[in-house]
Coordinates of C-alpha atoms and ligand atoms in Angstrom, one line a residue:
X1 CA -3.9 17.6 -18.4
X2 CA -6.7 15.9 -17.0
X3 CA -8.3 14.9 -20.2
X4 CA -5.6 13.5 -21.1
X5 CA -6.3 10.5 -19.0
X6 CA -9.7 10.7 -17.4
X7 CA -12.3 10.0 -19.5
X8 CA -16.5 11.0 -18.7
X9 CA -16.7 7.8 -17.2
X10 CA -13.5 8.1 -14.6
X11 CA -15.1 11.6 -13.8
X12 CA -18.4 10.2 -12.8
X13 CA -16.5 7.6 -10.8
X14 CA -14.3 10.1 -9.1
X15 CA -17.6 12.5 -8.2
X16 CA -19.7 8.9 -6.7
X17 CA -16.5 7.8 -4.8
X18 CA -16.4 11.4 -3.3
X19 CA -19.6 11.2 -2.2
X20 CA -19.3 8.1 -0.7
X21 CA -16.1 9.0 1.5
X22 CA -17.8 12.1 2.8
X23 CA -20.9 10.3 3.3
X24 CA -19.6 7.0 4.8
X25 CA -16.4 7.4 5.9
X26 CA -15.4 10.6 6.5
X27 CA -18.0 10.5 9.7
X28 CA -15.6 8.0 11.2
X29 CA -12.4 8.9 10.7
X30 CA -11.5 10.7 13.8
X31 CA -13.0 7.5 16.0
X32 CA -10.6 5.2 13.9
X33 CA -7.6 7.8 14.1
X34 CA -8.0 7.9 17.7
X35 CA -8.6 3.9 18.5
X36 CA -5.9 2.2 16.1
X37 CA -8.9 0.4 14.2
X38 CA -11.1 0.4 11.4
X39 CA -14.5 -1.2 12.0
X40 CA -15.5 -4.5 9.9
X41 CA -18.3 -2.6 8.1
X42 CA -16.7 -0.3 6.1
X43 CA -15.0 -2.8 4.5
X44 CA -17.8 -4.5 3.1
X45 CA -19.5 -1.1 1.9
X46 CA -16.1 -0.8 0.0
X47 CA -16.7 -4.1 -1.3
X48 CA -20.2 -3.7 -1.8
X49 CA -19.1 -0.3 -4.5
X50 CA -16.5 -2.6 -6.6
X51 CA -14.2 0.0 -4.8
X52 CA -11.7 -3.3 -3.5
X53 CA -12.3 -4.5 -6.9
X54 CA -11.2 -2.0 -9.4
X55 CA -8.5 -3.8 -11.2
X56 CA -9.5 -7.3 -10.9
X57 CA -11.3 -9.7 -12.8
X58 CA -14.7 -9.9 -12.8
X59 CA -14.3 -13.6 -13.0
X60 CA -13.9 -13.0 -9.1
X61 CA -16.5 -10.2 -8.8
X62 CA -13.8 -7.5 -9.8
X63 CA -14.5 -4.7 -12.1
X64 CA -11.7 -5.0 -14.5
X65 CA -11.3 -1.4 -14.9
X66 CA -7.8 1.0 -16.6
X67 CA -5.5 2.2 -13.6
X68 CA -6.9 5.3 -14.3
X69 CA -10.0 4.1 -11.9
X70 CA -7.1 2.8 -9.2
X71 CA -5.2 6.6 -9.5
X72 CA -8.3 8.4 -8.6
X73 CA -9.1 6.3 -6.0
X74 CA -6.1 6.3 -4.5
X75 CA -6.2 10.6 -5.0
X76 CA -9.3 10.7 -3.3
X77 CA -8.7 8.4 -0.4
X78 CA -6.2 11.0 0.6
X79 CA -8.4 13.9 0.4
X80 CA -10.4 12.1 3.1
X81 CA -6.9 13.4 5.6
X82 CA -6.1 10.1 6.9
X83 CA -3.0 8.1 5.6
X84 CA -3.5 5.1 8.0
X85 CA -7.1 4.5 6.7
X86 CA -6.1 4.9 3.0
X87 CA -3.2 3.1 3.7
X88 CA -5.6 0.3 5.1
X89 CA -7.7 -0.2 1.7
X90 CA -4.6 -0.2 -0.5
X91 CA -2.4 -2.2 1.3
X92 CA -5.2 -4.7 1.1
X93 CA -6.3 -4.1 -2.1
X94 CA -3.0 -3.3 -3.9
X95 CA -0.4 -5.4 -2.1
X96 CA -2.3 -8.3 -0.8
X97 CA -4.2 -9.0 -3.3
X98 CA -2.1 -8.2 -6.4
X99 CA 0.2 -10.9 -5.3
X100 CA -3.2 -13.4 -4.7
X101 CA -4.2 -12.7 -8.4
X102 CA -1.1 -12.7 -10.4
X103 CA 0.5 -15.7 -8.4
X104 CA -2.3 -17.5 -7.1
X105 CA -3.5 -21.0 -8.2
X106 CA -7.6 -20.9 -9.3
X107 CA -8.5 -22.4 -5.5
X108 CA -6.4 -19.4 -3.8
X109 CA -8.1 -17.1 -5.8
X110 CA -11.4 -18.2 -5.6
X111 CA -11.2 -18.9 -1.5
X112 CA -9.5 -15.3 -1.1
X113 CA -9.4 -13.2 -4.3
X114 CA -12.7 -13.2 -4.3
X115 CA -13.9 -12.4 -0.5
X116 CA -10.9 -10.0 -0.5
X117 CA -13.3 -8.2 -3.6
X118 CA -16.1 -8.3 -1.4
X119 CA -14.8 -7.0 1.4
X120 CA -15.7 -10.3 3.5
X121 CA -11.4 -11.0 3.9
X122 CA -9.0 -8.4 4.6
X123 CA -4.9 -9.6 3.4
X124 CA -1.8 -7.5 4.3
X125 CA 1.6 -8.2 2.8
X126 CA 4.8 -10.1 5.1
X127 CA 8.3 -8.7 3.9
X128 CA 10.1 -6.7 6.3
X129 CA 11.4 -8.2 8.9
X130 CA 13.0 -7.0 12.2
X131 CA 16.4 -7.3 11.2
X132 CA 16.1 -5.4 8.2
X133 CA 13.7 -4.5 5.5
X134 CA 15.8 -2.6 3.0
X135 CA 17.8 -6.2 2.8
X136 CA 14.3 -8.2 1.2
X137 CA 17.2 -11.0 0.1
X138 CA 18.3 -11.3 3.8
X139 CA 15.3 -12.3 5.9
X140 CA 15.4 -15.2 7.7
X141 CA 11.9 -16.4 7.7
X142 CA 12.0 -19.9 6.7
X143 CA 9.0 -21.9 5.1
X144 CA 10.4 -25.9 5.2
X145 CA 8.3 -28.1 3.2
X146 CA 7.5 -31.3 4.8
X147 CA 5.4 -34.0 3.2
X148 CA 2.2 -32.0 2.0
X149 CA 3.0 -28.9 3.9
X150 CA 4.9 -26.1 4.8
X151 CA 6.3 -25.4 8.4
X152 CA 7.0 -21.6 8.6
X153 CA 9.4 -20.1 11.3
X154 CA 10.3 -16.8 12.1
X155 CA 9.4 -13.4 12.4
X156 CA 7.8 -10.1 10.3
X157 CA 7.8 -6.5 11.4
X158 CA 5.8 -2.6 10.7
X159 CA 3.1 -4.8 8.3
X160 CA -0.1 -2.9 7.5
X161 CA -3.4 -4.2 8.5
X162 CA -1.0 -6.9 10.6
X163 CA -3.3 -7.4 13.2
X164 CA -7.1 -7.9 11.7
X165 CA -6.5 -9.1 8.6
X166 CA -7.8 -12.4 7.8
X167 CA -5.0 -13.9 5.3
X168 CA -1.4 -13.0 5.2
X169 CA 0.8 -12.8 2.7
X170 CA 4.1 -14.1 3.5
X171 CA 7.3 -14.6 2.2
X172 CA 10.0 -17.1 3.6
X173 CA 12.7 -18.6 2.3
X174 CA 12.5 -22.0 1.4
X175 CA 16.0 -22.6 0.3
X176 CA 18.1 -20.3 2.7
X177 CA 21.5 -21.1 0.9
X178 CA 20.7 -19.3 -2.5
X179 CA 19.6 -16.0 -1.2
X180 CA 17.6 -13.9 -2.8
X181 CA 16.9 -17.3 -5.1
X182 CA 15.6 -19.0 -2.1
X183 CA 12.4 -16.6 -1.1
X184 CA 8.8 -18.3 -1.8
X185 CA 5.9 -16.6 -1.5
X186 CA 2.8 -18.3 0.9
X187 CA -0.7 -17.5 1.4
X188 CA -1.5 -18.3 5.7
X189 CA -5.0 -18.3 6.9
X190 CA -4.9 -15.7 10.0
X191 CA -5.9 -18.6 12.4
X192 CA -3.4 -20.9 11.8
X193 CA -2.0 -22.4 14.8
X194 CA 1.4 -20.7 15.6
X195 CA 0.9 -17.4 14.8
X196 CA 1.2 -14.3 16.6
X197 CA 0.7 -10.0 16.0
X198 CA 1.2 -7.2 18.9
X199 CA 0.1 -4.2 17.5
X200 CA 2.6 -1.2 17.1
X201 CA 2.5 2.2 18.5
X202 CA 3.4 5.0 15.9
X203 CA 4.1 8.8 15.0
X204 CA 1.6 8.7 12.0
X205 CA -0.8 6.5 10.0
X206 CA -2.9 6.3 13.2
X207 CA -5.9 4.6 11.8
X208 CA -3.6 1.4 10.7
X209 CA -3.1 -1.3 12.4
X210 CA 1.0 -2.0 12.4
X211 CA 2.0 -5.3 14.0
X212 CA 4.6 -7.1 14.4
X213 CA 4.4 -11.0 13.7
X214 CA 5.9 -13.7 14.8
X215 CA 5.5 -17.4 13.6
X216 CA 6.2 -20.2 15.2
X217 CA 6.1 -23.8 13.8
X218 CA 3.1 -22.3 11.5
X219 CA 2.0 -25.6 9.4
X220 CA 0.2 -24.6 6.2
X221 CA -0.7 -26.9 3.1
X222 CA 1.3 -27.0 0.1
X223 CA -1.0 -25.7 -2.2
X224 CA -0.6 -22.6 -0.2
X225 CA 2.6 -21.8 -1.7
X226 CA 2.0 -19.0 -4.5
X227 CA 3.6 -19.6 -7.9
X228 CA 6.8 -20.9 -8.4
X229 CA 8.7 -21.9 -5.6
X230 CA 12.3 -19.9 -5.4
X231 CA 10.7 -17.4 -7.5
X232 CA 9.1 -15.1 -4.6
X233 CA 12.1 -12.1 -4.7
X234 CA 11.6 -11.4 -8.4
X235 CA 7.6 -11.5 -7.4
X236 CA 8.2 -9.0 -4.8
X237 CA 10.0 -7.1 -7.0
X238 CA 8.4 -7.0 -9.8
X239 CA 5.0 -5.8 -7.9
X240 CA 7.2 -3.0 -6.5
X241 CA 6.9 -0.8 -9.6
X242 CA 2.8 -0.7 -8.6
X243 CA 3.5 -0.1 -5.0
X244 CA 5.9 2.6 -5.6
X245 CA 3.6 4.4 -8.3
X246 CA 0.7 4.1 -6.1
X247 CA 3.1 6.0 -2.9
X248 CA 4.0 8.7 -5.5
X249 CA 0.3 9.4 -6.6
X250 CA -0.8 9.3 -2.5
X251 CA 2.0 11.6 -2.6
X252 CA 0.9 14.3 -5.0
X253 CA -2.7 13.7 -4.1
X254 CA -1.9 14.5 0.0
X255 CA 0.0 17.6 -1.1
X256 CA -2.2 19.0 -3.4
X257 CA -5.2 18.5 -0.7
X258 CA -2.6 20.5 1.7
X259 CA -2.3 23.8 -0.5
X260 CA -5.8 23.6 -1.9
X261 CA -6.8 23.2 1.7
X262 CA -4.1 26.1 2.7
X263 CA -5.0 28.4 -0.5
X264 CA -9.0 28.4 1.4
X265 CA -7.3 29.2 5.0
X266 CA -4.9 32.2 3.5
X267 CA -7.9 33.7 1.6
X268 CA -9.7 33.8 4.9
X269 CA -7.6 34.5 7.1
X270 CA -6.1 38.8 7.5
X271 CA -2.9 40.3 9.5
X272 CA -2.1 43.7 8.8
X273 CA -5.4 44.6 7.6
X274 CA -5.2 41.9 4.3
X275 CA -5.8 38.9 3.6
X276 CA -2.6 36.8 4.0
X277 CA -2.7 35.5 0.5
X278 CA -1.8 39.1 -0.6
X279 CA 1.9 38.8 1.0
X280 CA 4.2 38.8 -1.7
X281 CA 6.7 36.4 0.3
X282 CA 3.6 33.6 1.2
X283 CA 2.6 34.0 -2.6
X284 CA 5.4 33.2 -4.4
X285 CA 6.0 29.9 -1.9
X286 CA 2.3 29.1 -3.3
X287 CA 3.8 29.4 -7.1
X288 CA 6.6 27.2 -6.3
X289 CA 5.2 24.3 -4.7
X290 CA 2.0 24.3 -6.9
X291 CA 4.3 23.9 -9.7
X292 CA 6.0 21.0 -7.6
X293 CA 3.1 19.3 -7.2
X294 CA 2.0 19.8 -11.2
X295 CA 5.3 18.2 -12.2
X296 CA 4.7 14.8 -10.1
X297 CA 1.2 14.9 -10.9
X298 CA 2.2 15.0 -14.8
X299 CA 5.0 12.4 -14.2
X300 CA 3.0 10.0 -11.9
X301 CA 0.1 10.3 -15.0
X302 CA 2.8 9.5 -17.3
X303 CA 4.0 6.3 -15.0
X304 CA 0.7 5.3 -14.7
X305 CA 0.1 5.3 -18.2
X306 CA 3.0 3.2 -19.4
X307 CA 2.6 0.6 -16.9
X308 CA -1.3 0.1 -18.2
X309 CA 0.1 -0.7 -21.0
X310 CA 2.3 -3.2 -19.2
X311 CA 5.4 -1.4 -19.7
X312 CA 8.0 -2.5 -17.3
X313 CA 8.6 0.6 -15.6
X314 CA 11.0 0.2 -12.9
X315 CA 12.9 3.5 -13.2
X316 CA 9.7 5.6 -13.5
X317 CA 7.8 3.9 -10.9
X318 CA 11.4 4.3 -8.4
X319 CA 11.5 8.3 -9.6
X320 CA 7.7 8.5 -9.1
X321 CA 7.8 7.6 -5.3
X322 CA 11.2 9.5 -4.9
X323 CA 10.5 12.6 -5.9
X324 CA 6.6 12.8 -4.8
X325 CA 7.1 11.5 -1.4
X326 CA 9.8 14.6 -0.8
X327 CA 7.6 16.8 -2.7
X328 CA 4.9 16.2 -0.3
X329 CA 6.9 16.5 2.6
X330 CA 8.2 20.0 1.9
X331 CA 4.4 21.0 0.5
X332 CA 3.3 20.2 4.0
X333 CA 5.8 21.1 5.9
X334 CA 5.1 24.8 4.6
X335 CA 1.2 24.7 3.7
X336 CA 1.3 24.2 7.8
X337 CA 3.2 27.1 8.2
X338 CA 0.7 28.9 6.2
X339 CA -1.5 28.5 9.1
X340 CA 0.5 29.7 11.7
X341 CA -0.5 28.3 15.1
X342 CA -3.5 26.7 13.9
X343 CA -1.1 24.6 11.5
X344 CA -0.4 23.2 14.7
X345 CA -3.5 22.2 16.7
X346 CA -5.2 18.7 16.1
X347 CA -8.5 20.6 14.7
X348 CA -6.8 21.6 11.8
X349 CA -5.6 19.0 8.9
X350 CA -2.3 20.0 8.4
X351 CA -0.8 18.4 12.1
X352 CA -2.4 15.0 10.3
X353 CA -1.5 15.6 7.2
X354 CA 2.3 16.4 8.4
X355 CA 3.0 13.0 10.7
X356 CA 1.3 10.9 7.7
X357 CA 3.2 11.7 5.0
X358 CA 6.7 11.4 6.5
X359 CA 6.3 7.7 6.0
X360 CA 6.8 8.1 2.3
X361 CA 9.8 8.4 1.9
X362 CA 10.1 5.0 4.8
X363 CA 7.9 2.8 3.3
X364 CA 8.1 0.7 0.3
X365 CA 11.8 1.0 -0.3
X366 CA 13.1 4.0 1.8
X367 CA 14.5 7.2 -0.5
X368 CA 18.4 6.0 -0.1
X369 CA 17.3 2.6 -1.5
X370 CA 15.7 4.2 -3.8
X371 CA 18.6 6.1 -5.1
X372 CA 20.5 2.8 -5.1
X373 CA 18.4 1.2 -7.8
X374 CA 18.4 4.4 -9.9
X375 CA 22.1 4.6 -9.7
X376 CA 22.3 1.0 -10.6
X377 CA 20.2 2.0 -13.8
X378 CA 21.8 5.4 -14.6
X379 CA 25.3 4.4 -13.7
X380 CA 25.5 0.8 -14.5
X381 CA 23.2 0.5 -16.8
X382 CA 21.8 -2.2 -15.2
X383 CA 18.2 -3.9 -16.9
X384 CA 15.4 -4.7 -14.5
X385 CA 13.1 -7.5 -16.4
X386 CA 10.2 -8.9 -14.9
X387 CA 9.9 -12.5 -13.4
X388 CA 9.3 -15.3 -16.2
Ligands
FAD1 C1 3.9 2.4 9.1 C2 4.7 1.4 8.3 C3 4.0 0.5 7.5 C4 4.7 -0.5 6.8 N1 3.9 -1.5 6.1 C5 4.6 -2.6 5.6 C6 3.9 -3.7 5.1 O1 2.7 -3.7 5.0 N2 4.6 -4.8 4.7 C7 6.0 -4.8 4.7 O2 6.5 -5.9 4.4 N3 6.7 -3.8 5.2 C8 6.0 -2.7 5.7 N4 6.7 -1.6 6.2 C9 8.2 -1.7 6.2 C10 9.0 -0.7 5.4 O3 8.8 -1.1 4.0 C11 10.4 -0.7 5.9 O4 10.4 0.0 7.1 C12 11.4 -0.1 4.9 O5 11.5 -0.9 3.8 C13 12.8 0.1 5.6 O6 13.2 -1.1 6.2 P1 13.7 -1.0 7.7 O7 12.7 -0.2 8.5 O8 14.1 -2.3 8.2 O9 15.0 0.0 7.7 P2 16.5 -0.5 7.4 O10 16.6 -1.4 6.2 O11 17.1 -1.0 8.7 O12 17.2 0.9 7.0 C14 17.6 1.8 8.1 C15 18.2 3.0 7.4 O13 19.4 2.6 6.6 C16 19.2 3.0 5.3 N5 19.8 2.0 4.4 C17 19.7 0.6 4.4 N6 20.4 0.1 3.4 C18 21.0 1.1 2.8 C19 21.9 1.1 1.6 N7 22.2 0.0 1.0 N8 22.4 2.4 1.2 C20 22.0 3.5 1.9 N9 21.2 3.5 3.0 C21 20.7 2.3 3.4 C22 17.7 3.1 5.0 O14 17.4 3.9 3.9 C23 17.3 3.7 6.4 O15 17.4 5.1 6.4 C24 6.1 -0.6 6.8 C25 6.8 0.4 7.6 C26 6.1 1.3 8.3 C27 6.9 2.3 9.1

């Protein structure tokens, strides 16, 4: 299957960004895991390897690559056993900054597409809010414009890289009265007067820095609006197929790390005189969730695919994250069980592997949302078009 989409040149990629997380990360991870923060340098090594800049244009030092090059480094960013720290890069690089290059005006993206590629500016992405994230149409964050600025009020909850990022992208409603018709989407320099994060404390993800935000007469320039003002839900929405692609692929990839990893351990490891890998009951649990994790693989290539070609995949991407974020779950939940005790001590991945992923199905859209919007296609027939 994997010729099918990776080419020579995406193999080579894959086998330098391997070395590279085992050289320069990997070394770090259980400091980061353990203090809640990523240090400033490895940032700028990413950006220093094109790694922030895969599928950007090189017009801002971006390597304009297929998102072939984004789905194996997203793959291998799990392998590296630490969804707060992946979750770091591609919230930055895949949330905060597809919005800064398909909205942004030419100054935004030259004063923060372009450090963002370099690594010298780290973004995260303001939707949820603490009175509901499922609801994107409800939030009550309002962005008044007033003269040559904007005046932002209100408040933002669970946002990745919340507290050291440099930029944040926010959205606010700049005409409460017409709902989801109202939201605009801002650009907000970090050290604007008015703003403040407090860092969240959390089962999984440990690496990441969570905050919650709160903004308080936050006066930014006009220009710092992004696109079309009022057009900032179908934005959100449209950028959701990406997100939810890119969960499903961390999915697969984080589960197929967890039974390759497991397959090692049960080849090792003997009861009863044999390895464990001979018992007929473990065995046939290993056929059923490698085949599992070959069917979202095969889908979540397929998703990818069509949306490189700029399909409009709403229904894939939704099915992608679904499915691969439950997958996952159940993969883990018994590749720990594979290791007995040991599945359950700190030295091992699995303990990791098994807080992480139950964010999937949270994040992003939670599953039962999920299921709304592919009920609202199946059922309804209902067409999803993206924003004009
Ligand atoms: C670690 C972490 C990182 C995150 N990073 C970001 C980020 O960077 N940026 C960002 O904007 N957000 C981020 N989020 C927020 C995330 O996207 C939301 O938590 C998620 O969308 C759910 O919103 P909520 O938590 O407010 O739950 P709620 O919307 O309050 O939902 C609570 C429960 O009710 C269910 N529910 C709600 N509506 C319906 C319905 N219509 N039908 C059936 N069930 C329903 C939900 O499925 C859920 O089970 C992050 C969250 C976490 C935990």
């Amino acid at each position: 299957m994997n010729n099918l989409y990776f080419t020579e040149e995406h193999n080579l990629f894959r086998k330098s960004l391997q070395d590279f997380l085992q050289k320069e990360v990997v070394p770090h991870i259980d400091k980061w895991e353990q203090s809640g923060e990523i240090e400033r340098f490895i940032w700028k090594k990413f950006g220093e390897m094109g790694f922030l800049g895969i599928k950007y244009p090189e017009a801002y030092g971006g390597m304009d690559l297929d998102l072939f090059y984004t789905i194996i480094l997203l793959e291998e960013l799990q392998k590296v056993n630490s969804g707060g720290f992946a979750a770091a890069i591609w919230a930055h690089a895949y949330l905060a900054m597809t919005h800064l290059n398909a909205e942004g005006s030419e100054a935004i993206k030259q004063q923060y597409l372009a450090p963002s590629i370099s690594g010298d500016k780290i973004g995260c992405l303001c939707i949820t809010e603490p009175f509901g994230g499922s609801d994107v149409a409800g939030m009550r964050t309002t962005a008044v414009k007033n003269g040559n600025s904007y005046i932002i009020n209100g408040s933002k909850t669970f946002i990745t890289n919340g507290v050291f990022s440099d930029y944040l992208i926010v959205a606010a409603k700049t005409n409460p009265e017409a709902g989801g018709k109202g939201i605009s989407i801002f650009v907000v320099d970090r050290d604007t007067p008015g703003i403040s994060a407090s860092k969240l404390d959390k089962l999984g993800w440990r690496a990441s820095d969570t905050a919650e935000l709160a903004f308080d007469n936050v006066k930014i320039p006009a220009e710092n609006l992004m696109g079309e003002e009022g057009k900032g839900f179908p934005y959100i929405m449209q950028h959701f197929s990406l997100e939810r692609l890119i969960m499903g692929v961390n999915a697969h990839a984080r589960a197929e790390f967890a039974l390759d990893y497991s397959l090692q351990y049960m080849s090792d490891r003997k009861a009863f005189g044999k390895s464990i890998d001979q018992f007929q009951a473990l065995r046939h649990k290993v056929a059923d969730l490698a085949t599992e994790v070959e069917f979202c693989k095969a889908f979540n290539y397929s998703v990818a695919y069509r949306l490189d070609q700029s399909e409009y995949v709403v229904k894939e991407a939704t099915m992608s994250k679904l499915k691969s974020t439950k997958v996952a779950d159940d993969v883990i939940y018994q590749c720990l069980q594979f290791l007995g005790g040991y599945g359950y001590m700190e030295d091992y991945p699995l303990a990791r592997l098994l807080r992480d992923s139950r964010l999937g199905p949270i994040g992003g859209g939670t599953s039962e949302i999920l299921r709304e919007i592919l009920s609202k296609i199946i059922i309804d027939k209902k067409a999803y078009k993206p924003a004009t």
